[in-house]
Amino acid sequence: MSKLLIVVDYQKDFVDGALGFAGAEALDERIAAKVKAYLANEDKVVVTLDTHDEEYSRTQEGRKLPVRHCLRESDGWRIFGETAALVEDCRAFEKPTFGSGQLFDYLRSSQCFEQIELCGLVTNMCVLSNALLAKCAQPEVRIVVDAAACAAPDQEMHQAALKVLEGLQVEVINKK
């Protein structure tokens, strides 16, 4: 049995672009180290990509978060930093909203993981959503979120999301 690392939306627009915030760039070294370790151990790594098009402002998310970001194939849509080169050959799941239905389907059809770990951005939105999808898809598998490899622009929301995850039996490691 192998492990799976899900790198959630570690994209330029969330780090230093349209929705970027202080501290997000500092995750690159930690996420890159995780990717290297998983790949060296012949475990799986996948990424999610927040992906929007010109119609974004007409979506529910676009009306509530009216900031154009992660437009497909734009510079802001691409993975940030050292992590980008490391995940170049990894499977990617584009998603128009917080959670990835395609990732859920992939997890439902993959019964080979002993652990699923998540890291990336933003803790209280996409990391939380995809961790819950993983928990639903693989309820008997250990689901882990690395608190030190996730972030949110609001530290209180980051901490609140981690508490919610723990309450839903997702293991939170490296708490600050």
XYZ file of N, CA, C and O in Angstrom:
704
model
N 0.850 -1.188 0.000
C 0.000 0.000 0.000
C 0.886 1.238 0.000
O 1.928 1.261 0.611
N 0.408 2.257 -0.648
C 1.197 3.473 -0.760
C 0.487 4.646 -0.102
O -0.651 4.545 0.337
N 1.191 5.745 -0.097
C 0.645 6.992 0.425
C 0.397 7.942 -0.734
O 1.000 7.819 -1.799
N -0.481 8.904 -0.486
C -0.808 9.914 -1.484
C -0.653 11.295 -0.866
O -1.144 11.547 0.236
N 0.031 12.183 -1.584
C 0.123 13.586 -1.202
C -0.701 14.396 -2.188
O -0.522 14.267 -3.406
N -1.608 15.204 -1.659
C -2.410 16.106 -2.485
C -1.927 17.530 -2.211
O -2.050 18.029 -1.097
N -1.358 18.150 -3.240
C -0.927 19.543 -3.143
C -2.099 20.388 -3.661
O -2.417 20.366 -4.840
N -2.726 21.090 -2.755
C -3.950 21.840 -3.065
C -3.627 23.278 -3.475
O -3.065 24.049 -2.688
N -3.933 23.600 -4.723
C -3.950 24.985 -5.228
C -2.733 25.831 -4.855
O -2.868 27.026 -4.572
N -1.545 25.235 -4.897
C -0.354 26.043 -4.599
C 0.032 26.806 -5.869
O 1.052 26.557 -6.493
N -0.845 27.735 -6.227
C -0.753 28.470 -7.482
C -0.325 29.912 -7.247
O -0.575 30.496 -6.189
N 0.299 30.467 -8.272
C 0.860 31.815 -8.171
C -0.164 32.862 -7.727
O 0.162 33.736 -6.928
N -1.389 32.787 -8.218
C -2.374 33.793 -7.818
C -2.687 33.756 -6.328
O -3.095 34.764 -5.752
N -2.500 32.604 -5.669
C -2.737 32.510 -4.233
C -1.489 32.824 -3.416
O -1.571 32.997 -2.205
N -0.346 32.858 -4.082
C 0.907 33.125 -3.377
C 1.310 34.591 -3.528
O 1.417 35.315 -2.542
N 1.513 35.029 -4.771
C 1.963 36.405 -4.979
C 1.184 37.121 -6.082
O 1.619 38.126 -6.605
N -0.003 36.601 -6.389
C -0.825 37.181 -7.446
C -2.077 37.840 -6.909
O -2.082 38.401 -5.810
N -3.166 37.695 -7.652
C -4.427 38.385 -7.368
C -4.951 38.170 -5.950
O -5.518 39.075 -5.350
N -4.786 36.974 -5.417
C -5.247 36.669 -4.051
C -4.087 36.261 -3.142
O -4.286 35.591 -2.130
N -2.897 36.681 -3.510
C -1.709 36.336 -2.726
C -1.709 36.999 -1.367
O -2.364 38.016 -1.147
N -0.953 36.410 -0.449
C -0.868 36.975 0.899
C 0.473 36.637 1.525
O 1.131 35.663 1.151
N 0.880 37.458 2.478
C 2.164 37.290 3.151
C 2.247 35.914 3.816
O 1.300 35.473 4.464
N 3.365 35.268 3.604
C 3.599 33.967 4.220
C 3.341 32.792 3.297
O 3.863 31.703 3.517
N 2.547 32.985 2.252
C 2.235 31.876 1.348
C 3.481 31.394 0.611
O 3.654 30.192 0.384
N 4.367 32.319 0.266
C 5.585 31.939 -0.454
C 6.507 31.083 0.408
O 7.256 30.240 -0.107
N 6.429 31.243 1.705
C 7.290 30.484 2.617
C 6.941 28.998 2.652
O 7.747 28.187 3.111
N 5.773 28.633 2.170
C 5.381 27.220 2.147
C 6.108 26.433 1.058
O 6.146 25.205 1.108
N 6.664 27.126 0.076
C 7.254 26.444 -1.076
C 8.307 25.426 -0.663
O 8.290 24.282 -1.128
N 9.203 25.812 0.202
C 10.281 24.905 0.620
C 9.710 23.655 1.297
O 10.131 22.531 1.018
N 8.745 23.845 2.166
C 8.155 22.715 2.894
C 7.365 21.802 1.957
O 7.460 20.578 2.031
N 6.564 22.392 1.066
C 5.780 21.585 0.128
C 6.714 20.850 -0.829
O 6.532 19.650 -1.091
N 7.719 21.538 -1.338
C 8.680 20.903 -2.249
C 9.373 19.722 -1.566
O 9.555 18.659 -2.180
N 9.745 19.876 -0.314
C 10.390 18.777 0.426
C 9.444 17.583 0.560
O 9.867 16.422 0.436
N 8.176 17.845 0.810
C 7.190 16.762 0.901
C 7.071 16.037 -0.437
O 7.053 14.809 -0.487
N 6.959 16.808 -1.523
C 6.835 16.201 -2.849
C 8.055 15.322 -3.130
O 7.914 14.166 -3.564
N 9.245 15.840 -2.862
C 10.479 15.064 -3.086
C 10.453 13.764 -2.287
O 10.816 12.701 -2.804
N 10.065 13.844 -1.035
C 10.041 12.657 -0.176
C 9.036 11.621 -0.680
O 9.336 10.421 -0.714
N 7.857 12.073 -1.048
C 6.845 11.139 -1.556
C 7.320 10.470 -2.838
O 7.205 9.253 -2.999
N 7.849 11.253 -3.755
C 8.309 10.688 -5.020
C 9.497 9.748 -4.812
O 9.566 8.689 -5.445
N 10.416 10.101 -3.924
C 11.574 9.241 -3.636
C 11.135 7.900 -3.055
O 11.776 6.875 -3.281
N 10.027 7.921 -2.327
C 9.500 6.701 -1.715
C 8.563 5.945 -2.667
O 7.951 4.964 -2.282
N 8.439 6.459 -3.897
C 7.550 5.891 -4.918
C 6.078 5.920 -4.508
O 5.292 5.062 -4.900
N 5.743 6.916 -3.698
C 4.348 7.174 -3.369
C 3.791 8.120 -4.429
O 4.523 8.625 -5.274
N 2.503 8.363 -4.376
C 1.847 9.202 -5.392
C 1.719 10.640 -4.916
O 1.511 10.903 -3.731
N 1.795 11.548 -5.884
C 1.560 12.970 -5.654
C 0.609 13.447 -6.741
O 0.812 13.149 -7.917
N -0.437 14.159 -6.336
C -1.353 14.804 -7.277
C -1.508 16.258 -6.857
O -1.190 16.619 -5.717
N -1.976 17.071 -7.776
C -2.221 18.479 -7.466
C -3.639 18.851 -7.870
O -4.208 18.247 -8.780
N -4.182 19.837 -7.173
C -5.426 20.447 -7.634
C -5.082 21.836 -8.145
O -4.155 22.486 -7.649
N -5.825 22.255 -9.146
C -5.631 23.570 -9.745
C -6.966 24.308 -9.766
O -7.891 23.898 -10.469
N -7.050 25.371 -8.982
C -8.209 26.235 -9.079
C -8.191 26.769 -10.505
O -7.165 27.291 -10.963
N -9.293 26.598 -11.227
C -9.287 26.913 -12.655
C -10.567 27.637 -13.045
O -11.662 27.102 -12.869
N -10.392 28.842 -13.561
C -11.539 29.645 -13.977
C -11.365 30.114 -15.408
O -10.272 30.049 -15.970
N -12.464 30.606 -15.983
C -12.429 31.158 -17.336
C -13.043 32.551 -17.316
O -13.316 33.102 -16.248
N -13.260 33.086 -18.459
C -13.788 34.454 -18.568
C -15.189 34.608 -17.974
O -15.630 35.716 -17.697
N -15.897 33.521 -17.767
C -17.256 33.551 -17.206
C -17.259 33.508 -15.675
O -18.316 33.444 -15.049
N -16.082 33.548 -15.056
C -15.973 33.426 -13.602
C -16.903 34.376 -12.850
O -17.550 33.979 -11.882
N -17.001 35.609 -13.288
C -17.811 36.594 -12.558
C -19.296 36.244 -12.537
O -20.047 36.770 -11.719
N -19.705 35.320 -13.390
C -21.111 34.903 -13.426
C -21.397 33.691 -12.540
O -22.543 33.292 -12.403
N -20.355 33.130 -11.966
C -20.546 31.970 -11.094
C -20.885 32.437 -9.682
O -20.662 33.599 -9.322
N -21.406 31.519 -8.871
C -21.700 31.867 -7.478
C -20.434 32.323 -6.769
O -20.437 33.334 -6.071
N -19.344 31.576 -6.950
C -18.087 31.964 -6.310
C -17.650 33.348 -6.787
O -17.221 34.181 -5.993
N -17.749 33.582 -8.090
C -17.332 34.860 -8.656
C -18.137 36.039 -8.143
O -17.612 37.151 -8.007
N -19.400 35.812 -7.856
C -20.231 36.884 -7.297
C -19.872 37.157 -5.841
O -19.965 38.290 -5.383
N -19.450 36.131 -5.118
C -19.106 36.299 -3.701
C -17.637 36.659 -3.493
O -17.273 37.203 -2.460
N -16.793 36.289 -4.466
C -15.365 36.608 -4.414
C -14.994 37.228 -5.763
O -14.447 36.569 -6.636
N -15.332 38.510 -5.944
C -15.199 39.135 -7.265
C -13.771 39.566 -7.621
O -13.519 40.706 -7.998
N -12.844 38.634 -7.495
C -11.454 38.883 -7.870
C -11.077 37.849 -8.927
O -11.084 36.644 -8.645
N -10.767 38.318 -10.127
C -10.365 37.396 -11.197
C -9.040 36.750 -10.798
O -8.072 37.447 -10.483
N -9.028 35.429 -10.822
C -7.817 34.702 -10.430
C -7.808 33.327 -11.088
O -8.844 32.819 -11.501
N -6.629 32.767 -11.193
C -6.427 31.407 -11.699
C -7.154 31.152 -13.020
O -7.782 30.114 -13.214
N -7.056 32.138 -13.933
C -7.641 31.945 -15.251
C -6.796 30.916 -15.998
O -5.561 31.034 -16.057
N -7.464 29.894 -16.526
C -6.781 28.777 -17.196
C -5.659 29.279 -18.109
O -5.865 30.189 -18.893
N -4.481 28.694 -17.929
C -3.279 28.969 -18.729
C -2.634 30.327 -18.461
O -1.629 30.658 -19.073
N -3.166 31.111 -17.555
C -2.522 32.385 -17.209
C -1.335 32.093 -16.291
O -1.203 30.998 -15.744
N -0.470 33.087 -16.105
C 0.672 32.907 -15.212
C 0.195 32.623 -13.785
O 0.774 31.791 -13.087
N -0.858 33.292 -13.340
C -1.372 33.095 -11.985
C -1.971 31.729 -11.747
O -2.126 31.294 -10.605
N -2.324 31.014 -12.799
C -2.912 29.673 -12.715
C -1.846 28.610 -12.441
O -2.135 27.545 -11.921
N -0.600 28.924 -12.750
C 0.490 27.948 -12.653
C 0.934 27.728 -11.204
O 0.783 28.589 -10.353
N 1.495 26.548 -10.965
C 2.023 26.206 -9.643
C 3.210 27.125 -9.340
O 3.988 27.472 -10.220
N 3.358 27.482 -8.082
C 4.378 28.426 -7.631
C 5.715 27.743 -7.330
O 5.760 26.627 -6.823
N 6.790 28.448 -7.585
C 8.124 28.164 -7.077
C 8.740 26.837 -7.454
O 8.488 26.269 -8.522
N 9.571 26.345 -6.539
C 10.271 25.070 -6.728
C 9.279 23.925 -6.872
O 9.518 22.960 -7.595
N 8.167 24.036 -6.199
C 7.139 22.995 -6.255
C 6.686 22.757 -7.696
O 6.429 21.612 -8.084
N 6.619 23.801 -8.491
C 6.133 23.689 -9.878
C 6.896 22.637 -10.670
O 6.287 21.770 -11.311
N 8.213 22.699 -10.648
C 9.020 21.751 -11.425
C 8.868 20.331 -10.900
O 8.882 19.368 -11.671
N 8.695 20.191 -9.606
C 8.602 18.863 -8.996
C 7.301 18.140 -9.336
O 7.266 16.916 -9.392
N 6.227 18.897 -9.544
C 4.924 18.275 -9.809
C 4.549 18.282 -11.284
O 3.441 17.898 -11.653
N 5.486 18.692 -12.113
C 5.229 18.814 -13.544
C 4.632 17.551 -14.163
O 3.750 17.623 -15.015
N 5.082 16.387 -13.728
C 4.609 15.120 -14.292
C 3.536 14.443 -13.438
O 3.151 13.311 -13.715
N 3.081 15.116 -12.413
C 2.058 14.542 -11.531
C 0.666 14.806 -12.102
O 0.445 15.795 -12.811
N -0.254 13.958 -11.748
C -1.639 14.133 -12.196
C -2.216 15.410 -11.585
O -2.016 15.690 -10.403
N -2.928 16.170 -12.408
C -3.535 17.422 -11.952
C -5.041 17.356 -12.138
O -5.536 16.843 -13.147
N -5.750 17.875 -11.165
C -7.204 17.949 -11.206
C -7.610 19.416 -11.230
O -7.459 20.116 -10.230
N -8.109 19.880 -12.369
C -8.627 21.237 -12.449
C -9.984 21.260 -11.765
O -10.743 20.299 -11.851
N -10.270 22.379 -11.093
C -11.544 22.485 -10.393
C -12.069 23.907 -10.451
O -11.314 24.846 -10.237
N -13.355 24.083 -10.715
C -13.922 25.422 -10.814
C -14.389 25.989 -9.476
O -14.861 27.118 -9.413
N -14.256 25.211 -8.432
C -14.719 25.637 -7.115
C -13.794 25.043 -6.052
O -12.748 24.504 -6.368
N -14.181 25.101 -4.797
C -13.291 24.722 -3.702
C -12.881 23.254 -3.725
O -11.721 22.919 -3.623
N -13.839 22.356 -3.809
C -13.540 20.925 -3.819
C -13.508 20.382 -5.230
O -14.157 20.909 -6.131
N -12.761 19.297 -5.422
C -12.637 18.689 -6.747
C -13.442 17.400 -6.847
O -13.095 16.393 -6.220
N -14.488 17.441 -7.655
C -15.272 16.231 -7.917
C -14.429 15.165 -8.594
O -14.564 13.977 -8.312
N -13.528 15.571 -9.480
C -12.654 14.611 -10.159
C -11.699 13.945 -9.176
O -11.435 12.751 -9.277
N -11.200 14.708 -8.226
C -10.336 14.126 -7.195
C -11.127 13.117 -6.371
O -10.639 12.021 -6.072
N -12.345 13.473 -6.001
C -13.199 12.550 -5.249
C -13.388 11.243 -6.017
O -13.226 10.155 -5.460
N -13.703 11.331 -7.318
C -13.881 10.129 -8.138
C -12.605 9.298 -8.193
O -12.645 8.071 -8.099
N -11.468 9.969 -8.335
C -10.174 9.287 -8.350
C -9.951 8.537 -7.032
O -9.547 7.374 -7.026
N -10.220 9.194 -5.924
C -10.026 8.565 -4.614
C -10.987 7.406 -4.402
O -10.607 6.376 -3.829
N -12.219 7.556 -4.840
C -13.210 6.472 -4.708
C -12.777 5.225 -5.471
O -13.039 4.116 -5.045
N -12.125 5.423 -6.602
C -11.730 4.277 -7.427
C -10.347 3.743 -7.063
O -9.918 2.726 -7.595
N -9.648 4.403 -6.154
C -8.299 3.992 -5.734
C -8.358 3.464 -4.315
O -8.441 4.240 -3.375
N -8.293 2.183 -4.169
C -8.359 1.591 -2.833
C -6.985 1.156 -2.329
O -6.864 0.239 -1.554
N -5.952 1.833 -2.779
C -4.606 1.369 -2.483
C -3.819 2.266 -1.529
O -2.633 2.062 -1.355
N -4.446 3.241 -0.915
C -3.701 4.165 -0.077
C -3.854 3.820 1.403
O -4.950 3.576 1.883
N -2.737 3.854 2.117
C -2.782 3.679 3.565
C -2.897 5.035 4.263
O -3.294 5.115 5.413
N -2.521 6.107 3.532
C -2.602 7.466 4.073
C -2.752 8.447 2.920
O -2.147 8.280 1.872
N -3.551 9.484 3.171
C -3.701 10.592 2.232
C -3.372 11.862 3.009
O -3.994 12.148 4.035
N -2.381 12.598 2.517
C -1.959 13.836 3.170
C -2.243 15.014 2.254
O -2.066 14.926 1.039
N -2.668 16.120 2.843
C -2.930 17.339 2.078
C -2.085 18.488 2.599
O -1.818 18.589 3.807
N -1.688 19.351 1.665
C -0.981 20.582 1.989
C -1.364 21.600 0.922
O -1.935 21.239 -0.103
N -1.084 22.874 1.159
C -1.357 23.882 0.144
C -2.211 25.032 0.639
O -2.205 25.372 1.819
N -2.982 25.591 -0.281
C -3.744 26.813 -0.014
C -5.197 26.664 -0.456
O -5.484 25.913 -1.364
N -6.039 27.337 0.109
C -6.106 28.101 1.332
C -6.754 27.181 2.376
O -7.755 26.529 2.102
N -6.212 27.146 3.578
C -6.623 26.173 4.590
C -8.133 26.122 4.788
O -8.728 25.046 4.782
N -8.757 27.280 4.989
C -10.182 27.310 5.350
C -11.115 27.203 4.158
O -12.329 27.228 4.326
N -10.583 27.039 2.969
C -11.443 26.903 1.794
C -11.124 25.594 1.066
O -11.784 24.596 1.264
N -10.124 25.627 0.224
C -9.850 24.483 -0.651
C -9.181 23.316 0.061
O -9.469 22.162 -0.254
N -8.288 23.580 1.012
C -7.681 22.466 1.751
C -8.762 21.752 2.552
O -8.879 20.516 2.494
N -9.556 22.502 3.296
C -10.646 21.928 4.074
C -11.603 21.141 3.186
O -11.933 19.977 3.477
N -12.046 21.725 2.090
C -13.008 21.066 1.193
C -12.464 19.747 0.648
O -13.163 18.733 0.632
N -11.223 19.756 0.190
C -10.655 18.548 -0.409
C -10.296 17.499 0.637
O -10.374 16.301 0.365
N -9.952 17.924 1.842
C -9.724 16.955 2.920
C -11.027 16.223 3.252
O -11.032 15.007 3.464
N -12.129 16.953 3.262
C -13.418 16.316 3.546
C -13.840 15.386 2.413
O -14.400 14.313 2.660
N -13.558 15.772 1.175
C -13.840 14.867 0.056
C -13.013 13.592 0.176
O -13.518 12.494 -0.078
N -11.748 13.734 0.567
C -10.893 12.559 0.751
C -11.449 11.668 1.862
O -11.492 10.442 1.726
N -11.900 12.281 2.941
C -12.465 11.530 4.067
C -13.732 10.780 3.640
O -13.945 9.632 4.026
N -14.550 11.418 2.828
C -15.766 10.767 2.332
C -15.439 9.645 1.348
O -16.075 8.593 1.365
N -14.467 9.870 0.503
C -14.099 8.882 -0.515
C -13.387 7.675 0.094
O -13.543 6.556 -0.387
N -12.618 7.910 1.145
C -11.814 6.852 1.775
C -11.982 6.926 3.305
O -11.043 7.291 4.020
N -13.162 6.599 3.822
C -13.431 6.812 5.245
C -12.555 6.011 6.204
O -12.401 6.411 7.356
N -11.964 4.939 5.760
C -11.120 4.126 6.644
C -9.632 4.403 6.486
O -8.797 3.784 7.141
N -9.286 5.337 5.621
C -7.890 5.692 5.390
C -7.517 6.868 6.281
O -8.328 7.768 6.515
N -6.297 6.861 6.763
C -5.792 7.971 7.579
C -5.656 9.203 6.676
O -4.902 9.195 5.712
N -6.405 10.263 7.014
C -6.339 11.528 6.282
C -5.588 12.517 7.173
O -5.928 12.690 8.343
N -4.558 13.156 6.602
C -3.668 14.029 7.360
C -3.584 15.385 6.667
O -3.477 15.451 5.437
N -3.616 16.448 7.443
C -3.346 17.792 6.932
C -2.158 18.330 7.723
O -2.164 18.311 8.959
N -1.145 18.780 6.994
C 0.044 19.361 7.630
C -0.206 20.859 7.828
O -0.179 21.635 6.872
N -0.447 21.249 9.063
C -0.765 22.646 9.379
C 0.366 23.593 9.003
O 0.120 24.743 8.645
N 1.601 23.106 9.043
C 2.746 23.951 8.708
C 2.990 24.044 7.204
O 3.850 24.801 6.764
N 2.241 23.283 6.420
C 2.372 23.322 4.961
C 1.079 23.829 4.317
O 0.809 23.571 3.150
N 0.278 24.514 5.118
C -0.973 25.140 4.663
C -0.985 26.562 5.223
O -0.297 26.853 6.198
N -1.791 27.397 4.618
C -1.913 28.761 5.132
C -3.208 29.384 4.631
O -3.836 28.885 3.696
N -3.550 30.482 5.294
C -4.700 31.298 4.900
C -4.319 32.751 5.163
O -3.473 33.029 6.020
N -4.943 33.685 4.464
C -4.615 35.096 4.708
C -5.014 35.563 6.098
O -4.480 36.533 6.604
N -5.923 34.849 6.724
C -6.400 35.171 8.063
C -6.004 34.022 8.990
O -6.514 32.908 8.856
N -5.096 34.272 9.920
C -4.588 33.237 10.818
C -5.695 32.621 11.679
O -5.676 31.433 11.962
N -6.672 33.421 12.069
C -7.781 32.886 12.863
C -8.592 31.880 12.047
O -9.011 30.843 12.567
N -8.818 32.179 10.775
C -9.550 31.242 9.909
C -8.729 29.975 9.683
O -9.286 28.875 9.629
N -7.421 30.106 9.523
C -6.531 28.951 9.389
C -6.693 28.035 10.597
O -6.937 26.834 10.452
N -6.599 28.608 11.793
C -6.709 27.822 13.025
C -8.107 27.220 13.186
O -8.250 26.069 13.604
N -9.136 27.981 12.835
C -10.509 27.471 12.934
C -10.713 26.289 11.990
O -11.336 25.286 12.369
N -10.184 26.379 10.785
C -10.310 25.280 9.826
C -9.611 24.032 10.344
O -10.130 22.914 10.198
N -8.458 24.200 10.961
C -7.735 23.052 11.516
C -8.551 22.385 12.630
O -8.603 21.154 12.712
N -9.215 23.185 13.447
C -10.065 22.626 14.510
C -11.250 21.863 13.924
O -11.614 20.801 14.414
N -11.852 22.410 12.878
C -12.964 21.720 12.208
C -12.476 20.389 11.645
O -13.132 19.355 11.793
N -11.327 20.407 11.003
C -10.781 19.168 10.439
C -10.567 18.116 11.533
O -10.935 16.950 11.354
N -9.993 18.524 12.647
C -9.793 17.581 13.752
C -11.125 17.020 14.245
O -11.224 15.838 14.553
N -12.141 17.867 14.303
C -13.462 17.431 14.728
C -14.087 16.425 13.781
O -14.976 15.667 14.160
N -13.614 16.415 12.533
C -14.122 15.477 11.527
C -13.170 14.300 11.323
O -13.204 13.639 10.294
N -12.313 14.079 12.304
C -11.386 12.944 12.338
C -10.328 12.973 11.246
O -9.868 11.939 10.770
N -9.944 14.176 10.865
C -8.773 14.365 10.014
C -7.632 14.712 10.960
O -7.777 15.580 11.821
N -6.515 14.026 10.824
C -5.374 14.264 11.706
C -4.621 15.507 11.266
O -4.217 15.610 10.107
N -4.455 16.447 12.165
C -3.709 17.665 11.876
C -2.342 17.527 12.537
O -2.247 17.319 13.752
N -1.288 17.621 11.718
C 0.079 17.491 12.230
C 0.792 18.831 12.149
O 0.350 19.735 11.441
N 1.887 18.944 12.881
C 2.731 20.149 12.872
C 1.953 21.410 13.219
O 2.111 22.450 12.581
N 1.123 21.292 14.253
C 0.374 22.458 14.719
C 1.334 23.454 15.341
O 2.305 23.068 15.978
N 1.040 24.726 15.155
C 1.911 25.788 15.680
C 1.514 26.170 17.063
O 0.449 26.047 17.503
